[in-house]
């Protein structure tokens, strides 16, 4: 077999199966092929991945990438490939009024795959200080319908169910947003920080495939009851298929809540960052590998962490040919290692700490079969050869 790339002797993570196997894989014409007999492969480039992990390329399922069109967006390719991401999902930066500008300025000019949850508020989320008004009276339903018909990158709707966005509308805003999602048969992503109603009432309106984000926030009533246990309505929502996304941000997660939730086995279905330009590559968020490493330290297994940034979010987006390792799948790949964390501790906005265990460190990112990022260490150690 003639291949453009051969990755040999890796610990390959199969997130859809929850297993890790030592093996090799080839890349040809932008597709992955599992390799059983290395001498049969003739490759242009060979990567020695001995002692390293290979997984599908990651996706940050909740971030903001309308660079230049909002005050919070970062350039997608700068916050993706160095972090092992081959795809990003923008969570409500744009709405019906500005999606086309986002598509023309950002989506078609990015090597990173970009997906979108369209904000039900037509202007989207412009910045941190000027909240959009999510009044159903102004939902631009005809334009939203037209956009769903034309752009496959739009995968669902987003509502910031925040007092600043829904004002005195309360559950009416959520009910109308949910109805809109039902009309278009797409998932609804619901922001629940600083929300105006009971979590029990919020999740009761959601169905299989809908997403609750900022699940470990401690700014208002959250997923725990007064005794520090997971609310029965939250458990019931998960049982019927509602998904729970960490969407950490800086203030939208609390280690105290995480620890109590983990004690009951309530792990995130999806791990994401709520990353903005102000947080990218800083100690207030850095990027997806920071958040992944944090959940490793909190007690999640590596296999579950990888699942939560690959097959789980892609499935939520309705995309089933990404986020997996199998012959014929798209060659979007991350090669990474686990570094010792030393004395490093993760800190939340309240100053609570979690001692780091291992740090996930991407060494090579491959998108569409091409190497789009490689840490210099791979050259120093003579691991990439043409």
Short mmCIF file of C-alpha atoms in Angstrom, two decimals:
data_model
loop_
_atom_site.label_atom_id
_atom_site.label_comp_id
_atom_site.label_asym_id
_atom_site.label_seq_id
_atom_site.Cartn_x
_atom_site.Cartn_y
_atom_site.Cartn_z
CA UNK A 1 0.00 0.00 0.00
CA UNK A 2 1.28 3.46 -0.91
CA UNK A 3 0.57 5.99 1.84
CA UNK A 4 1.34 9.65 2.37
CA UNK A 5 1.92 9.04 6.08
CA UNK A 6 2.61 6.12 8.39
CA UNK A 7 2.24 6.40 12.16
CA UNK A 8 3.81 3.38 13.79
CA UNK A 9 3.97 1.77 17.23
CA UNK A 10 1.39 4.07 18.86
CA UNK A 11 -1.03 3.55 21.70
CA UNK A 12 -4.20 4.05 19.64
CA UNK A 13 -7.31 5.27 21.44
CA UNK A 14 -10.65 4.13 20.02
CA UNK A 15 -13.03 6.50 21.86
CA UNK A 16 -16.22 4.98 20.46
CA UNK A 17 -15.19 1.61 21.91
CA UNK A 18 -13.45 2.79 25.08
CA UNK A 19 -10.28 0.87 24.39
CA UNK A 20 -6.57 1.50 23.78
CA UNK A 21 -4.50 -0.83 21.59
CA UNK A 22 -0.90 -0.68 20.45
CA UNK A 23 -0.71 -0.49 16.69
CA UNK A 24 0.05 1.48 13.56
CA UNK A 25 -2.02 3.33 11.01
CA UNK A 26 -1.48 4.70 7.55
CA UNK A 27 -2.94 7.76 5.86
CA UNK A 28 -3.76 7.74 2.17
CA UNK A 29 -5.86 10.25 0.23
CA UNK A 30 -6.99 11.87 3.47
CA UNK A 31 -8.28 8.64 5.02
CA UNK A 32 -7.13 6.45 7.91
CA UNK A 33 -6.18 2.81 7.39
CA UNK A 34 -5.34 0.53 10.29
CA UNK A 35 -2.14 -1.40 9.58
CA UNK A 36 -1.43 -4.97 10.57
CA UNK A 37 1.69 -5.63 8.48
CA UNK A 38 4.14 -2.71 8.46
CA UNK A 39 6.40 -4.05 5.62
CA UNK A 40 3.42 -3.77 3.27
CA UNK A 41 3.32 0.03 3.65
CA UNK A 42 5.36 2.44 1.56
CA UNK A 43 4.99 5.91 3.05
CA UNK A 44 6.25 9.36 2.09
CA UNK A 45 6.54 10.34 5.76
CA UNK A 46 6.96 8.06 8.77
CA UNK A 47 6.20 9.09 12.34
CA UNK A 48 7.59 6.98 15.16
CA UNK A 49 4.91 7.19 17.85
CA UNK A 50 6.48 4.73 20.27
CA UNK A 51 5.28 5.56 23.79
CA UNK A 52 2.81 8.15 22.46
CA UNK A 53 -0.97 8.16 22.14
CA UNK A 54 -2.88 8.51 18.91
CA UNK A 55 -6.51 9.64 18.96
CA UNK A 56 -8.98 11.29 16.62
CA UNK A 57 -8.45 15.01 16.32
CA UNK A 58 -10.19 16.86 19.14
CA UNK A 59 -13.09 19.28 18.83
CA UNK A 60 -13.71 22.17 21.19
CA UNK A 61 -17.49 22.01 21.28
CA UNK A 62 -18.05 25.40 22.90
CA UNK A 63 -15.86 28.34 21.92
CA UNK A 64 -16.08 31.70 20.15
CA UNK A 65 -14.30 32.20 16.83
CA UNK A 66 -15.93 35.13 15.03
CA UNK A 67 -12.61 36.99 14.98
CA UNK A 68 -13.10 40.61 13.93
CA UNK A 69 -16.87 40.32 13.99
CA UNK A 70 -17.19 40.21 17.77
CA UNK A 71 -15.08 41.34 20.69
CA UNK A 72 -14.58 37.79 21.97
CA UNK A 73 -13.58 35.72 18.94
CA UNK A 74 -10.15 34.25 18.23
CA UNK A 75 -8.73 33.13 14.89
CA UNK A 76 -9.69 29.45 14.62
CA UNK A 77 -6.42 28.05 13.32
CA UNK A 78 -4.43 29.73 16.09
CA UNK A 79 -6.51 28.06 18.82
CA UNK A 80 -6.98 24.66 17.24
CA UNK A 81 -4.03 22.82 15.71
CA UNK A 82 -1.43 23.51 18.45
CA UNK A 83 -4.01 22.15 20.93
CA UNK A 84 -4.72 18.94 19.04
CA UNK A 85 -8.03 20.24 17.69
CA UNK A 86 -9.05 19.66 14.09
CA UNK A 87 -12.53 21.13 14.56
CA UNK A 88 -14.25 23.84 16.59
CA UNK A 89 -17.90 24.57 17.31
CA UNK A 90 -18.80 28.20 17.76
CA UNK A 91 -21.45 28.46 20.47
CA UNK A 92 -23.71 31.36 19.63
CA UNK A 93 -21.33 34.11 18.54
CA UNK A 94 -23.50 34.63 15.47
CA UNK A 95 -27.21 34.76 14.75
CA UNK A 96 -29.41 35.09 11.71
CA UNK A 97 -28.21 38.63 10.92
CA UNK A 98 -24.49 37.97 10.78
CA UNK A 99 -23.98 34.28 10.01
CA UNK A 100 -23.18 34.95 6.35
CA UNK A 101 -20.43 37.39 7.35
CA UNK A 102 -19.07 34.77 9.74
CA UNK A 103 -19.17 32.15 7.00
CA UNK A 104 -17.48 34.36 4.40
CA UNK A 105 -14.86 35.86 6.72
CA UNK A 106 -14.04 32.91 8.98
CA UNK A 107 -15.44 29.53 7.96
CA UNK A 108 -14.27 29.35 4.36
CA UNK A 109 -10.84 30.80 5.20
CA UNK A 110 -10.06 28.40 8.06
CA UNK A 111 -8.24 25.11 7.69
CA UNK A 112 -9.92 24.02 10.93
CA UNK A 113 -13.38 22.53 10.45
CA UNK A 114 -15.88 25.03 11.86
CA UNK A 115 -19.39 24.20 13.03
CA UNK A 116 -21.95 26.56 14.53
CA UNK A 117 -24.76 26.67 17.03
CA UNK A 118 -26.74 29.62 15.71
CA UNK A 119 -27.79 32.10 18.40
CA UNK A 120 -31.58 32.55 18.49
CA UNK A 121 -30.89 36.28 19.02
CA UNK A 122 -30.23 37.66 15.55
CA UNK A 123 -27.08 39.62 16.41
CA UNK A 124 -25.44 36.79 18.38
CA UNK A 125 -23.09 37.33 21.30
CA UNK A 126 -21.11 40.44 20.46
CA UNK A 127 -18.94 40.75 23.58
CA UNK A 128 -18.85 40.14 27.31
CA UNK A 129 -20.48 43.43 28.25
CA UNK A 130 -23.36 43.94 25.80
CA UNK A 131 -25.64 40.92 26.16
CA UNK A 132 -27.91 39.99 23.28
CA UNK A 133 -31.68 40.23 23.84
CA UNK A 134 -33.22 36.78 23.37
CA UNK A 135 -36.83 37.90 22.99
CA UNK A 136 -38.85 35.37 20.95
CA UNK A 137 -40.75 38.28 19.43
CA UNK A 138 -37.59 39.05 17.45
CA UNK A 139 -36.55 35.50 16.49
CA UNK A 140 -36.01 35.74 12.73
CA UNK A 141 -37.58 32.39 11.92
CA UNK A 142 -37.71 32.69 8.14
CA UNK A 143 -34.04 33.67 7.88
CA UNK A 144 -33.04 30.90 10.31
CA UNK A 145 -34.96 28.38 8.19
CA UNK A 146 -33.17 29.61 5.07
CA UNK A 147 -29.76 29.36 6.74
CA UNK A 148 -30.36 25.80 7.91
CA UNK A 149 -31.26 24.89 4.36
CA UNK A 150 -28.11 26.39 2.84
CA UNK A 151 -25.28 25.87 5.33
CA UNK A 152 -24.36 22.43 6.64
CA UNK A 153 -22.03 24.02 9.18
CA UNK A 154 -25.04 25.14 11.25
CA UNK A 155 -25.80 22.17 13.50
CA UNK A 156 -28.23 23.56 16.09
CA UNK A 157 -29.46 26.57 18.04
CA UNK A 158 -28.07 28.33 21.10
CA UNK A 159 -29.91 30.22 23.82
CA UNK A 160 -28.09 32.09 26.55
CA UNK A 161 -30.71 31.54 29.22
CA UNK A 162 -29.19 34.29 31.28
CA UNK A 163 -30.99 37.05 33.17
CA UNK A 164 -29.03 39.59 31.14
CA UNK A 165 -30.33 38.08 27.88
CA UNK A 166 -33.91 37.04 28.65
CA UNK A 167 -34.62 39.81 31.17
CA UNK A 168 -38.14 39.32 32.59
CA UNK A 169 -39.22 36.80 29.95
CA UNK A 170 -38.31 33.81 32.11
CA UNK A 171 -39.14 30.37 30.79
CA UNK A 172 -41.06 31.81 27.84
CA UNK A 173 -37.76 32.51 26.07
CA UNK A 174 -36.60 28.93 26.63
CA UNK A 175 -39.95 27.46 25.60
CA UNK A 176 -39.94 29.42 22.34
CA UNK A 177 -36.29 28.58 21.60
CA UNK A 178 -37.03 24.93 22.21
CA UNK A 179 -40.03 25.07 19.90
CA UNK A 180 -37.84 26.61 17.21
CA UNK A 181 -35.31 23.79 17.62
CA UNK A 182 -38.13 21.25 17.35
CA UNK A 183 -39.43 22.94 14.20
CA UNK A 184 -36.03 22.49 12.53
CA UNK A 185 -35.33 19.11 14.18
CA UNK A 186 -32.00 20.30 15.63
CA UNK A 187 -30.50 20.31 19.13
CA UNK A 188 -30.80 23.29 21.43
CA UNK A 189 -27.77 24.34 23.49
CA UNK A 190 -28.79 26.14 26.69
CA UNK A 191 -26.46 28.34 28.75
CA UNK A 192 -27.44 28.01 32.41
CA UNK A 193 -25.15 30.45 34.22
CA UNK A 194 -26.97 33.37 35.86
CA UNK A 195 -30.26 31.83 34.75
CA UNK A 196 -33.62 33.22 35.97
CA UNK A 197 -35.44 29.98 36.82
CA UNK A 198 -35.05 26.63 38.56
CA UNK A 199 -32.69 24.13 36.97
CA UNK A 200 -35.39 21.50 37.43
CA UNK A 201 -37.77 23.53 35.24
CA UNK A 202 -35.07 24.23 32.64
CA UNK A 203 -33.98 20.63 32.08
CA UNK A 204 -37.57 19.40 32.09
CA UNK A 205 -38.09 21.25 28.80
CA UNK A 206 -35.16 19.53 27.08
CA UNK A 207 -35.04 16.32 25.07
CA UNK A 208 -32.55 13.79 23.78
CA UNK A 209 -29.70 15.55 22.00
CA UNK A 210 -30.23 18.94 23.63
CA UNK A 211 -27.25 20.30 25.56
CA UNK A 212 -26.95 21.99 28.95
CA UNK A 213 -23.70 23.93 29.16
CA UNK A 214 -21.70 25.37 32.09
CA UNK A 215 -22.92 22.44 34.17
CA UNK A 216 -20.46 22.93 37.05
CA UNK A 217 -21.09 26.64 37.53
CA UNK A 218 -21.64 28.00 41.03
CA UNK A 219 -22.89 31.50 40.21
CA UNK A 220 -26.54 30.61 40.81
CA UNK A 221 -28.61 27.49 41.35
CA UNK A 222 -26.88 24.59 39.66
CA UNK A 223 -27.15 20.84 39.22
CA UNK A 224 -26.91 20.11 42.97
CA UNK A 225 -29.71 20.19 45.50
CA UNK A 226 -29.41 21.81 48.93
CA UNK A 227 -27.78 18.65 50.27
CA UNK A 228 -25.04 18.73 47.64
CA UNK A 229 -26.50 15.86 45.60
CA UNK A 230 -27.38 15.80 41.91
CA UNK A 231 -30.95 16.98 41.41
CA UNK A 232 -33.33 14.17 40.51
CA UNK A 233 -34.56 16.21 37.52
CA UNK A 234 -30.98 16.48 36.24
CA UNK A 235 -30.54 12.72 36.56
CA UNK A 236 -33.83 12.18 34.74
CA UNK A 237 -32.75 14.53 31.95
CA UNK A 238 -29.54 12.56 31.44
CA UNK A 239 -31.49 9.31 31.40
CA UNK A 240 -33.65 10.56 28.53
CA UNK A 241 -30.61 11.69 26.53
CA UNK A 242 -30.01 15.34 27.42
CA UNK A 243 -26.27 16.00 27.20
CA UNK A 244 -24.19 17.92 29.73
CA UNK A 245 -21.25 20.01 28.51
CA UNK A 246 -18.66 21.42 30.93
CA UNK A 247 -18.09 24.61 28.83
CA UNK A 248 -15.79 25.75 31.60
CA UNK A 249 -14.76 29.27 30.74
CA UNK A 250 -13.15 30.94 33.73
CA UNK A 251 -16.08 31.74 36.03
CA UNK A 252 -18.45 29.09 34.72
CA UNK A 253 -16.99 26.18 36.66
CA UNK A 254 -16.38 25.47 40.32
CA UNK A 255 -14.08 22.78 41.68
CA UNK A 256 -16.38 22.42 44.66
CA UNK A 257 -19.27 21.51 42.34
CA UNK A 258 -17.06 19.26 40.19
CA UNK A 259 -15.89 17.28 43.21
CA UNK A 260 -19.42 16.75 44.53
CA UNK A 261 -20.75 15.80 41.11
CA UNK A 262 -17.89 13.38 40.46
CA UNK A 263 -18.51 11.75 43.84
CA UNK A 264 -21.88 10.69 42.41
CA UNK A 265 -20.41 9.69 39.06
CA UNK A 266 -21.89 12.69 37.26
CA UNK A 267 -19.16 13.27 34.66
CA UNK A 268 -19.49 15.62 31.69
CA UNK A 269 -20.70 14.08 28.44
CA UNK A 270 -18.71 16.75 26.63
CA UNK A 271 -15.62 18.68 27.72
CA UNK A 272 -15.21 22.14 26.20
CA UNK A 273 -13.72 25.50 27.05
CA UNK A 274 -16.01 28.47 26.32
CA UNK A 275 -12.75 29.90 25.01
CA UNK A 276 -12.49 33.53 23.90
CA UNK A 277 -9.63 35.67 22.65
CA UNK A 278 -9.03 37.03 26.17
CA UNK A 279 -8.56 33.54 27.62
CA UNK A 280 -6.65 31.83 24.79
CA UNK A 281 -3.13 30.84 25.90
CA UNK A 282 -3.53 32.44 29.33
CA UNK A 283 -3.99 30.98 32.81
CA UNK A 284 -7.73 31.76 32.57
CA UNK A 285 -8.40 28.95 30.15
CA UNK A 286 -5.44 28.48 27.79
CA UNK A 287 -7.20 26.01 25.50
CA UNK A 288 -8.82 22.60 25.30
CA UNK A 289 -5.83 20.59 26.55
CA UNK A 290 -5.84 22.64 29.76
CA UNK A 291 -9.47 21.75 30.37
CA UNK A 292 -8.90 18.10 29.44
CA UNK A 293 -5.96 17.85 31.82
CA UNK A 294 -8.07 19.42 34.57
CA UNK A 295 -10.68 16.69 34.25
CA UNK A 296 -7.94 14.05 34.30
CA UNK A 297 -6.82 15.57 37.59
CA UNK A 298 -10.42 15.54 38.86
CA UNK A 299 -10.58 11.79 38.36
CA UNK A 300 -11.78 11.05 34.82
CA UNK A 301 -10.00 8.29 32.93
CA UNK A 302 -7.99 9.20 29.86
CA UNK A 303 -10.39 7.16 27.71
CA UNK A 304 -13.41 9.11 29.01
CA UNK A 305 -11.66 12.44 28.58
CA UNK A 306 -10.82 11.64 24.96
CA UNK A 307 -14.37 10.43 24.29
CA UNK A 308 -15.69 13.74 25.66
CA UNK A 309 -13.69 15.74 23.07
CA UNK A 310 -14.15 13.43 20.09
CA UNK A 311 -16.96 10.99 19.40
CA UNK A 312 -19.38 12.45 21.98
CA UNK A 313 -19.41 16.07 20.73
CA UNK A 314 -19.28 15.03 17.08
CA UNK A 315 -22.27 12.77 17.65
CA UNK A 316 -24.06 15.66 19.33
CA UNK A 317 -23.42 17.70 16.18
CA UNK A 318 -24.90 14.87 14.10
CA UNK A 319 -21.51 14.07 12.56
CA UNK A 320 -20.63 10.40 12.68
CA UNK A 321 -17.61 10.14 10.38
CA UNK A 322 -15.36 12.32 12.57
CA UNK A 323 -14.06 11.72 16.08
CA UNK A 324 -13.34 8.04 15.43
CA UNK A 325 -10.38 5.84 14.48
CA UNK A 326 -11.26 3.23 11.87
CA UNK A 327 -10.27 2.35 8.34
CA UNK A 328 -11.86 4.77 5.91
CA UNK A 329 -12.45 7.51 8.47
CA UNK A 330 -11.20 11.04 7.85
CA UNK A 331 -7.52 11.44 8.72
CA UNK A 332 -8.01 14.04 11.46
CA UNK A 333 -5.59 12.85 14.13
CA UNK A 334 -3.83 14.01 17.27
CA UNK A 335 -0.60 12.45 18.53
CA UNK A 336 0.03 13.36 22.15
CA UNK A 337 1.79 12.34 25.31
CA UNK A 338 1.09 12.64 29.00
CA UNK A 339 3.67 14.82 30.75
CA UNK A 340 4.27 14.74 34.48
CA UNK A 341 2.56 17.75 36.04
CA UNK A 342 5.13 18.35 38.77
CA UNK A 343 3.81 20.83 41.33
CA UNK A 344 1.27 22.41 38.97
CA UNK A 345 -2.22 22.96 40.37
CA UNK A 346 -5.41 24.00 38.63
CA UNK A 347 -7.22 26.93 40.25
CA UNK A 348 -10.79 28.06 39.74
CA UNK A 349 -12.04 31.66 39.95
CA UNK A 350 -12.76 31.24 43.68
CA UNK A 351 -9.23 30.08 44.41
CA UNK A 352 -10.06 26.42 44.96
CA UNK A 353 -7.41 24.02 43.72
CA UNK A 354 -7.01 20.59 42.16
CA UNK A 355 -3.54 19.06 42.09
CA UNK A 356 -2.63 18.19 38.50
CA UNK A 357 -1.70 14.60 37.77
CA UNK A 358 -0.72 14.47 34.11
CA UNK A 359 -0.74 17.15 31.42
CA UNK A 360 -1.99 16.28 27.94
CA UNK A 361 0.54 17.61 25.45
CA UNK A 362 -0.14 17.43 21.70
CA UNK A 363 2.94 16.69 19.63
CA UNK A 364 1.45 16.33 16.14
CA UNK A 365 -1.89 17.38 14.67
CA UNK A 366 -3.03 15.99 11.33
CA UNK A 367 -5.97 17.48 9.44
CA UNK A 368 -7.27 15.92 6.24
CA UNK A 369 -4.16 13.76 6.10
CA UNK A 370 -1.71 16.68 6.33
CA UNK A 371 0.57 17.53 9.24
CA UNK A 372 -0.64 20.97 10.34
CA UNK A 373 1.26 21.14 13.63
CA UNK A 374 4.33 19.38 14.98
CA UNK A 375 6.14 20.11 18.22
CA UNK A 376 9.88 20.67 17.67
CA UNK A 377 10.49 17.82 20.11
CA UNK A 378 9.42 15.42 17.37
CA UNK A 379 12.27 16.66 15.17
CA UNK A 380 14.82 16.76 17.99
CA UNK A 381 14.01 13.14 18.79
CA UNK A 382 14.10 12.21 15.08
CA UNK A 383 10.53 10.91 15.18
CA UNK A 384 9.33 12.43 11.87
CA UNK A 385 11.17 11.23 8.81
CA UNK A 386 10.61 11.75 5.10
#
